[in-house]
GROMACS .gro file of N, CA and C in nm:
model
  204
    1MET      N    1  -1.071  -2.236  -3.144
    1MET     CA    2  -1.193  -2.266  -3.173
    1MET      C    3  -1.230  -2.126  -3.039
    2LYS      N    4  -1.393  -2.112  -3.087
    2LYS     CA    5  -1.457  -2.009  -2.955
    2LYS      C    6  -1.475  -2.072  -2.890
    3ARG      N    7  -1.494  -2.038  -2.774
    3ARG     CA    8  -1.519  -2.070  -2.676
    3ARG      C    9  -1.642  -2.077  -2.640
    4TRP      N   10  -1.765  -2.043  -2.680
    4TRP     CA   11  -1.842  -2.102  -2.710
    4TRP      C   12  -1.909  -2.166  -2.786
    5ILE      N   13  -1.822  -2.204  -2.893
    5ILE     CA   14  -1.868  -2.334  -2.951
    5ILE      C   15  -1.807  -2.451  -2.849
    6THR      N   16  -1.678  -2.465  -2.827
    6THR     CA   17  -1.671  -2.561  -2.770
    6THR      C   18  -1.695  -2.578  -2.666
    7LEU      N   19  -1.780  -2.499  -2.563
    7LEU     CA   20  -1.869  -2.471  -2.436
    7LEU      C   21  -2.016  -2.575  -2.509
    8THR      N   22  -2.060  -2.531  -2.603
    8THR     CA   23  -2.191  -2.568  -2.694
    8THR      C   24  -2.147  -2.745  -2.721
    9ILE      N   25  -2.080  -2.759  -2.772
    9ILE     CA   26  -2.053  -2.880  -2.780
    9ILE      C   27  -1.993  -2.955  -2.636
   10GLY      N   28  -1.970  -2.906  -2.556
   10GLY     CA   29  -1.956  -3.002  -2.428
   10GLY      C   30  -2.084  -3.020  -2.403
   11LEU      N   31  -2.150  -2.934  -2.348
   11LEU     CA   32  -2.290  -2.916  -2.305
   11LEU      C   33  -2.368  -3.083  -2.416
   12VAL      N   34  -2.370  -3.066  -2.540
   12VAL     CA   35  -2.430  -3.169  -2.608
   12VAL      C   36  -2.383  -3.270  -2.558
   13PHE      N   37  -2.249  -3.297  -2.568
   13PHE     CA   38  -2.194  -3.451  -2.552
   13PHE      C   39  -2.218  -3.433  -2.390
   14LEU      N   40  -2.249  -3.394  -2.346
   14LEU     CA   41  -2.281  -3.411  -2.181
   14LEU      C   42  -2.444  -3.447  -2.184
   15LEU      N   43  -2.508  -3.414  -2.237
   15LEU     CA   44  -2.632  -3.442  -2.233
   15LEU      C   45  -2.666  -3.525  -2.369
   16VAL      N   46  -2.644  -3.552  -2.441
   16VAL     CA   47  -2.620  -3.695  -2.500
   16VAL      C   48  -2.554  -3.835  -2.493
   17GLY      N   49  -2.496  -3.771  -2.385
   17GLY     CA   50  -2.390  -3.900  -2.324
   17GLY      C   51  -2.490  -3.927  -2.206
   18GLY      N   52  -2.554  -3.852  -2.122
   18GLY     CA   53  -2.634  -3.887  -2.017
   18GLY      C   54  -2.739  -4.014  -2.056
   19VAL      N   55  -2.812  -3.910  -2.181
   19VAL     CA   56  -2.904  -4.042  -2.231
   19VAL      C   57  -2.873  -4.108  -2.252
   20TRP      N   58  -2.756  -4.140  -2.291
   20TRP     CA   59  -2.722  -4.270  -2.314
   20TRP      C   60  -2.686  -4.390  -2.249
   21VAL      N   61  -2.619  -4.298  -2.124
   21VAL     CA   62  -2.555  -4.388  -2.035
   21VAL      C   63  -2.682  -4.426  -1.968
   22LEU      N   64  -2.773  -4.365  -1.922
   22LEU     CA   65  -2.912  -4.360  -1.874
   22LEU      C   66  -2.984  -4.509  -1.968
   23GLN      N   67  -3.015  -4.500  -2.081
   23GLN     CA   68  -3.049  -4.590  -2.142
   23GLN      C   69  -3.002  -4.710  -2.117
   24GLY      N   70  -2.869  -4.721  -2.188
   24GLY     CA   71  -2.749  -4.817  -2.160
   24GLY      C   72  -2.778  -4.903  -2.003
   25ALA      N   73  -2.837  -4.823  -1.935
   25ALA     CA   74  -2.831  -4.872  -1.807
   25ALA      C   75  -2.968  -4.957  -1.810
   26GLY      N   76  -3.047  -4.923  -1.853
   26GLY     CA   77  -3.223  -4.962  -1.847
   26GLY      C   78  -3.292  -4.859  -1.766
   27VAL      N   79  -3.250  -4.748  -1.737
   27VAL     CA   80  -3.318  -4.631  -1.686
   27VAL      C   81  -3.422  -4.568  -1.762
   28LEU      N   82  -3.370  -4.552  -1.844
   28LEU     CA   83  -3.479  -4.463  -1.955
   28LEU      C   84  -3.529  -4.552  -2.055
   29THR      N   85  -3.618  -4.581  -2.082
   29THR     CA   86  -3.684  -4.729  -2.173
   29THR      C   87  -3.723  -4.647  -2.320
   30GLY      N   88  -3.787  -4.742  -2.381
   30GLY     CA   89  -3.814  -4.691  -2.537
   30GLY      C   90  -3.769  -4.697  -2.627
   31SER      N   91  -3.643  -4.770  -2.594
   31SER     CA   92  -3.565  -4.740  -2.678
   31SER      C   93  -3.496  -4.829  -2.798
   32PHE      N   94  -3.431  -4.896  -2.817
   32PHE     CA   95  -3.337  -5.016  -2.893
   32PHE      C   96  -3.205  -5.030  -2.824
   33MET      N   97  -3.205  -4.892  -2.747
   33MET     CA   98  -3.067  -4.869  -2.684
   33MET      C   99  -3.064  -4.974  -2.525
   34THR      N  100  -3.191  -4.919  -2.499
   34THR     CA  101  -3.223  -4.996  -2.348
   34THR      C  102  -3.174  -5.097  -2.305
   35GLY      N  103  -3.126  -5.111  -2.215
   35GLY     CA  104  -3.023  -5.236  -2.139
   35GLY      C  105  -2.919  -5.277  -2.209
   36GLN      N  106  -2.859  -5.196  -2.307
   36GLN     CA  107  -2.765  -5.246  -2.358
   36GLN      C  108  -2.591  -5.174  -2.320
   37LYS      N  109  -2.513  -5.277  -2.312
   37LYS     CA  110  -2.394  -5.239  -2.223
   37LYS      C  111  -2.312  -5.152  -2.312
   38LEU      N  112  -2.333  -5.149  -2.458
   38LEU     CA  113  -2.234  -5.108  -2.567
   38LEU      C  114  -2.250  -4.980  -2.574
   39TRP      N  115  -2.411  -4.909  -2.557
   39TRP     CA  116  -2.439  -4.783  -2.566
   39TRP      C  117  -2.447  -4.747  -2.393
   40PHE      N  118  -2.380  -4.788  -2.325
   40PHE     CA  119  -2.404  -4.796  -2.174
   40PHE      C  120  -2.247  -4.718  -2.191
   41LEU      N  121  -2.172  -4.773  -2.228
   41LEU     CA  122  -2.026  -4.726  -2.251
   41LEU      C  123  -1.998  -4.629  -2.364
   42ILE      N  124  -2.015  -4.604  -2.448
   42ILE     CA  125  -2.067  -4.478  -2.578
   42ILE      C  126  -2.078  -4.360  -2.481
   43GLY      N  127  -2.252  -4.410  -2.420
   43GLY     CA  128  -2.263  -4.308  -2.342
   43GLY      C  129  -2.176  -4.215  -2.247
   44LEU      N  130  -2.100  -4.338  -2.181
   44LEU     CA  131  -1.982  -4.272  -2.074
   44LEU      C  132  -1.889  -4.209  -2.130
   45VAL      N  133  -1.861  -4.253  -2.251
   45VAL     CA  134  -1.707  -4.210  -2.328
   45VAL      C  135  -1.754  -4.007  -2.389
   46ALA      N  136  -1.896  -4.056  -2.436
   46ALA     CA  137  -1.958  -3.917  -2.485
   46ALA      C  138  -1.961  -3.827  -2.350
   47PHE      N  139  -2.014  -3.832  -2.231
   47PHE     CA  140  -2.017  -3.760  -2.151
   47PHE      C  141  -1.869  -3.733  -2.125
   48LEU      N  142  -1.755  -3.775  -2.042
   48LEU     CA  143  -1.651  -3.788  -2.033
   48LEU      C  144  -1.594  -3.691  -2.085
   49VAL      N  145  -1.613  -3.719  -2.269
   49VAL     CA  146  -1.514  -3.581  -2.337
   49VAL      C  147  -1.599  -3.468  -2.310
   50GLY      N  148  -1.739  -3.429  -2.285
   50GLY     CA  149  -1.832  -3.375  -2.294
   50GLY      C  150  -1.735  -3.292  -2.121
   51VAL      N  151  -1.750  -3.355  -2.001
   51VAL     CA  152  -1.686  -3.308  -1.922
   51VAL      C  153  -1.557  -3.253  -1.919
   52VAL      N  154  -1.479  -3.274  -2.000
   52VAL     CA  155  -1.316  -3.276  -2.063
   52VAL      C  156  -1.371  -3.120  -2.138
   53LEU      N  157  -1.448  -3.062  -2.195
   53LEU     CA  158  -1.406  -2.987  -2.316
   53LEU      C  159  -1.524  -2.832  -2.227
   54VAL      N  160  -1.614  -2.866  -2.146
   54VAL     CA  161  -1.680  -2.821  -2.069
   54VAL      C  162  -1.555  -2.736  -1.943
   55ALA      N  163  -1.489  -2.816  -1.906
   55ALA     CA  164  -1.397  -2.808  -1.803
   55ALA      C  165  -1.303  -2.700  -1.850
   56ALA      N  166  -1.226  -2.749  -2.000
   56ALA     CA  167  -1.104  -2.692  -2.084
   56ALA      C  168  -1.176  -2.538  -2.082
   57THR      N  169  -1.326  -2.533  -2.136
   57THR     CA  170  -1.363  -2.382  -2.155
   57THR      C  171  -1.373  -2.278  -2.052
   58ALA      N  172  -1.389  -2.382  -1.925
   58ALA     CA  173  -1.404  -2.283  -1.781
   58ALA      C  174  -1.275  -2.271  -1.747
   59ARG      N  175  -1.194  -2.319  -1.799
   59ARG     CA  176  -1.059  -2.276  -1.753
   59ARG      C  177  -0.979  -2.218  -1.815
   60ARG      N  178  -1.016  -2.193  -1.970
   60ARG     CA  179  -0.987  -2.064  -2.008
   60ARG      C  180  -0.988  -1.921  -1.992
   61SER      N  181  -1.154  -1.940  -1.974
   61SER     CA  182  -1.240  -1.867  -1.943
   61SER      C  183  -1.142  -1.775  -1.802
   62ARG      N  184  -1.145  -1.834  -1.715
   62ARG     CA  185  -1.093  -1.810  -1.551
   62ARG      C  186  -0.933  -1.712  -1.602
   63HIS      N  187  -0.828  -1.813  -1.696
   63HIS     CA  188  -0.726  -1.763  -1.710
   63HIS      C  189  -0.719  -1.642  -1.870
   64GLY      N  190  -0.792  -1.577  -1.882
   64GLY     CA  191  -0.774  -1.468  -1.927
   64GLY      C  192  -0.799  -1.523  -2.087
   65GLY      N  193  -0.890  -1.649  -2.158
   65GLY     CA  194  -0.867  -1.663  -2.227
   65GLY      C  195  -0.759  -1.757  -2.312
   66ARG      N  196  -0.641  -1.802  -2.220
   66ARG     CA  197  -0.549  -1.900  -2.217
   66ARG      C  198  -0.548  -1.997  -2.162
   67ALA      N  199  -0.527  -2.129  -2.164
   67ALA     CA  200  -0.497  -2.215  -2.089
   67ALA      C  201  -0.361  -2.215  -2.088
   68ARG      N  202  -0.360  -2.270  -1.942
   68ARG     CA  203  -0.171  -2.281  -1.932
   68ARG      C  204  -0.151  -2.442  -1.906
   0.00000   0.00000   0.00000
């Protein structure tokens, strides 16, 4: 997959996962997800997937396009 696609998907996962974590924790209100433990956990998983994708993209960029 091209790096920019992986990076974009990773950033979307980070953003959406972060919002879901905050909603699940009750910090962001106004949604059916507010205060729901399930959405906190789903958001945490999505956020971590985003971290992995962004880190993998950054690692490939530093090593000339190839992950080691």
